[in-house]
């Protein structure tokens, strides 16, 4: 009966995306923009992190940023996963006490750059299941500037 069903706890999420224009943010910038402790899940998307769009075609690692995020969130949060496509990156963290309740981890990406093949533009996504509820996070990198609205809609 209904009494046998367990009510899933309320889960709060913080989602942010940040175009870093080829730089790695300082710990002070991360502390200012990402408030640790207020949420159960954090999904942090970045575009052009550590490398420019052009450099990201060859230099795909975001290890400096991932290490900085781990230090930013520890010891109360754990990194569930990171997903990248060239200059687009997504990292998802969860409270350490909730991590054992994660039952699935999924990822996907979609390139919308040159010929819809190059990943300089597009989306990266990650999904998790927590207490039987699916959470899906994504970050996008499309054409910038106000005069590029038509190109952005096409992407």
mmCIF file of C-alpha atoms in Angstrom:
data_model
loop_
_atom_site.group_PDB
_atom_site.id
_atom_site.type_symbol
_atom_site.label_atom_id
_atom_site.label_comp_id
_atom_site.label_asym_id
_atom_site.label_seq_id
_atom_site.Cartn_x
_atom_site.Cartn_y
_atom_site.Cartn_z
ATOM 1 C CA UNK A 1 0.000 0.000 0.000
ATOM 2 C CA UNK A 2 0.970 3.668 0.049
ATOM 3 C CA UNK A 3 2.497 3.309 3.518
ATOM 4 C CA UNK A 4 5.097 0.964 2.064
ATOM 5 C CA UNK A 5 6.368 3.567 -0.413
ATOM 6 C CA UNK A 6 9.355 5.532 0.771
ATOM 7 C CA UNK A 7 9.209 9.258 0.124
ATOM 8 C CA UNK A 8 12.366 10.427 -1.675
ATOM 9 C CA UNK A 9 14.034 13.345 0.087
ATOM 10 C CA UNK A 10 13.945 16.780 -1.493
ATOM 11 C CA UNK A 11 17.105 17.422 -3.498
ATOM 12 C CA UNK A 12 18.416 20.874 -4.377
ATOM 13 C CA UNK A 13 20.607 21.647 -7.388
ATOM 14 C CA UNK A 14 22.922 24.489 -8.328
ATOM 15 C CA UNK A 15 23.532 24.844 -12.063
ATOM 16 C CA UNK A 16 25.889 27.332 -13.639
ATOM 17 C CA UNK A 17 27.640 27.850 -16.930
ATOM 18 C CA UNK A 18 30.650 30.084 -17.395
ATOM 19 C CA UNK A 19 32.560 31.156 -20.516
ATOM 20 C CA UNK A 20 36.149 31.530 -19.350
ATOM 21 C CA UNK A 21 37.585 32.813 -22.650
ATOM 22 C CA UNK A 22 40.619 30.504 -22.541
ATOM 23 C CA UNK A 23 41.509 31.066 -18.880
ATOM 24 C CA UNK A 24 41.429 29.021 -15.687
ATOM 25 C CA UNK A 25 39.613 30.894 -12.911
ATOM 26 C CA UNK A 26 41.361 31.639 -9.648
ATOM 27 C CA UNK A 27 40.178 29.974 -6.421
ATOM 28 C CA UNK A 28 38.845 33.372 -5.341
ATOM 29 C CA UNK A 29 36.672 33.643 -8.466
ATOM 30 C CA UNK A 30 35.355 30.112 -7.960
ATOM 31 C CA UNK A 31 34.599 30.844 -4.286
ATOM 32 C CA UNK A 32 32.707 33.973 -5.255
ATOM 33 C CA UNK A 33 30.632 32.383 -8.034
ATOM 34 C CA UNK A 34 30.022 28.852 -6.712
ATOM 35 C CA UNK A 35 28.483 28.849 -3.193
ATOM 36 C CA UNK A 36 29.492 25.522 -1.623
ATOM 37 C CA UNK A 37 27.225 23.983 1.000
ATOM 38 C CA UNK A 38 23.823 25.335 0.006
ATOM 39 C CA UNK A 39 22.856 22.590 -2.473
ATOM 40 C CA UNK A 40 22.907 18.806 -2.782
ATOM 41 C CA UNK A 41 24.045 18.617 -6.411
ATOM 42 C CA UNK A 42 26.248 21.035 -8.335
ATOM 43 C CA UNK A 43 26.471 21.024 -12.130
ATOM 44 C CA UNK A 44 29.194 23.385 -13.342
ATOM 45 C CA UNK A 45 29.453 23.946 -17.080
ATOM 46 C CA UNK A 46 32.261 25.883 -18.723
ATOM 47 C CA UNK A 47 33.135 27.006 -22.193
ATOM 48 C CA UNK A 48 36.694 27.750 -23.282
ATOM 49 C CA UNK A 49 38.124 26.652 -19.925
ATOM 50 C CA UNK A 50 41.928 26.587 -19.782
ATOM 51 C CA UNK A 51 42.229 26.889 -23.577
ATOM 52 C CA UNK A 52 40.831 28.992 -26.402
ATOM 53 C CA UNK A 53 38.424 27.452 -28.910
ATOM 54 C CA UNK A 54 41.276 26.860 -31.336
ATOM 55 C CA UNK A 55 43.644 25.355 -28.768
ATOM 56 C CA UNK A 56 40.865 23.113 -27.400
ATOM 57 C CA UNK A 57 40.753 21.235 -30.682
ATOM 58 C CA UNK A 58 44.137 19.748 -29.719
ATOM 59 C CA UNK A 59 44.460 20.392 -25.963
ATOM 60 C CA UNK A 60 41.283 18.822 -24.590
ATOM 61 C CA UNK A 61 42.314 18.246 -20.971
ATOM 62 C CA UNK A 62 40.644 20.362 -18.293
ATOM 63 C CA UNK A 63 42.709 18.829 -15.480
ATOM 64 C CA UNK A 64 43.668 22.145 -13.833
ATOM 65 C CA UNK A 65 40.023 23.204 -13.648
ATOM 66 C CA UNK A 66 38.835 19.776 -12.483
ATOM 67 C CA UNK A 67 41.480 19.730 -9.735
ATOM 68 C CA UNK A 68 40.499 23.250 -8.654
ATOM 69 C CA UNK A 69 36.825 22.220 -8.504
ATOM 70 C CA UNK A 70 37.615 19.108 -6.456
ATOM 71 C CA UNK A 71 39.521 21.259 -3.943
ATOM 72 C CA UNK A 72 36.679 23.778 -3.951
ATOM 73 C CA UNK A 73 34.082 21.133 -3.046
ATOM 74 C CA UNK A 74 35.980 18.743 -0.794
ATOM 75 C CA UNK A 75 35.567 17.215 1.720
ATOM 76 C CA UNK A 76 31.756 17.326 1.767
ATOM 77 C CA UNK A 77 31.148 16.671 -1.948
ATOM 78 C CA UNK A 78 32.386 14.087 -4.408
ATOM 79 C CA UNK A 79 32.873 14.386 -8.145
ATOM 80 C CA UNK A 80 30.369 12.151 -9.937
ATOM 81 C CA UNK A 81 31.732 12.781 -13.399
ATOM 82 C CA UNK A 82 33.126 15.170 -15.953
ATOM 83 C CA UNK A 83 32.301 15.311 -19.622
ATOM 84 C CA UNK A 84 34.031 17.335 -22.335
ATOM 85 C CA UNK A 85 33.788 18.059 -26.020
ATOM 86 C CA UNK A 86 36.662 20.278 -27.108
ATOM 87 C CA UNK A 87 36.064 23.634 -25.368
ATOM 88 C CA UNK A 88 32.819 22.580 -23.645
ATOM 89 C CA UNK A 89 33.034 20.961 -20.189
ATOM 90 C CA UNK A 90 30.602 19.801 -17.519
ATOM 91 C CA UNK A 91 31.386 18.632 -13.970
ATOM 92 C CA UNK A 92 28.777 17.255 -11.557
ATOM 93 C CA UNK A 93 29.314 17.032 -7.797
ATOM 94 C CA UNK A 94 27.046 15.549 -5.120
ATOM 95 C CA UNK A 95 27.050 15.639 -1.333
ATOM 96 C CA UNK A 96 29.230 12.775 -0.128
ATOM 97 C CA UNK A 97 26.417 11.245 1.947
ATOM 98 C CA UNK A 98 24.198 11.071 -1.177
ATOM 99 C CA UNK A 99 26.803 9.494 -3.479
ATOM 100 C CA UNK A 100 25.953 5.881 -2.470
ATOM 101 C CA UNK A 101 22.379 6.503 -3.667
ATOM 102 C CA UNK A 102 23.410 7.336 -7.247
ATOM 103 C CA UNK A 103 22.202 4.462 -9.408
ATOM 104 C CA UNK A 104 23.125 5.581 -12.929
ATOM 105 C CA UNK A 105 25.487 7.937 -14.658
ATOM 106 C CA UNK A 106 25.019 8.935 -18.289
ATOM 107 C CA UNK A 107 26.610 11.332 -20.734
ATOM 108 C CA UNK A 108 26.003 12.678 -24.216
ATOM 109 C CA UNK A 109 27.327 15.370 -26.506
ATOM 110 C CA UNK A 110 26.175 17.062 -29.670
ATOM 111 C CA UNK A 111 28.499 18.951 -32.003
ATOM 112 C CA UNK A 112 26.972 21.889 -33.872
ATOM 113 C CA UNK A 113 30.192 23.479 -35.091
ATOM 114 C CA UNK A 114 31.549 23.273 -38.641
ATOM 115 C CA UNK A 115 29.378 20.818 -40.642
ATOM 116 C CA UNK A 116 27.770 19.762 -37.331
ATOM 117 C CA UNK A 117 30.884 17.663 -36.722
ATOM 118 C CA UNK A 118 33.357 19.982 -34.989
ATOM 119 C CA UNK A 119 32.728 20.352 -31.258
ATOM 120 C CA UNK A 120 33.773 23.981 -30.944
ATOM 121 C CA UNK A 121 30.037 24.683 -30.636
ATOM 122 C CA UNK A 122 27.330 22.426 -29.263
ATOM 123 C CA UNK A 123 26.324 20.796 -26.000
ATOM 124 C CA UNK A 124 27.629 18.371 -23.386
ATOM 125 C CA UNK A 125 25.245 16.632 -20.990
ATOM 126 C CA UNK A 126 25.427 14.415 -17.944
ATOM 127 C CA UNK A 127 22.667 12.584 -16.136
ATOM 128 C CA UNK A 128 22.335 10.870 -12.772
ATOM 129 C CA UNK A 129 19.625 8.968 -10.919
ATOM 130 C CA UNK A 130 19.230 9.735 -7.225
ATOM 131 C CA UNK A 131 16.596 7.958 -5.143
ATOM 132 C CA UNK A 132 14.956 6.862 -8.391
ATOM 133 C CA UNK A 133 14.661 10.421 -9.744
ATOM 134 C CA UNK A 134 16.550 11.324 -12.912
ATOM 135 C CA UNK A 135 18.520 14.545 -13.078
ATOM 136 C CA UNK A 136 19.883 15.769 -16.392
ATOM 137 C CA UNK A 137 22.379 18.627 -16.690
ATOM 138 C CA UNK A 138 23.800 20.226 -19.794
ATOM 139 C CA UNK A 139 25.980 23.099 -20.871
ATOM 140 C CA UNK A 140 25.932 24.759 -24.270
ATOM 141 C CA UNK A 141 28.337 26.803 -26.322
ATOM 142 C CA UNK A 142 26.796 28.580 -29.278
ATOM 143 C CA UNK A 143 27.657 31.612 -31.368
ATOM 144 C CA UNK A 144 28.113 34.707 -29.241
ATOM 145 C CA UNK A 145 27.276 38.386 -29.634
ATOM 146 C CA UNK A 146 23.952 40.057 -30.342
ATOM 147 C CA UNK A 147 24.373 40.070 -34.108
ATOM 148 C CA UNK A 148 24.673 36.234 -34.166
ATOM 149 C CA UNK A 149 21.103 35.422 -33.043
ATOM 150 C CA UNK A 150 20.194 33.666 -36.316
ATOM 151 C CA UNK A 151 23.308 31.470 -36.131
ATOM 152 C CA UNK A 152 22.570 30.643 -32.477
ATOM 153 C CA UNK A 153 18.995 29.615 -33.320
ATOM 154 C CA UNK A 154 20.309 27.389 -36.110
ATOM 155 C CA UNK A 155 22.745 25.686 -33.740
#
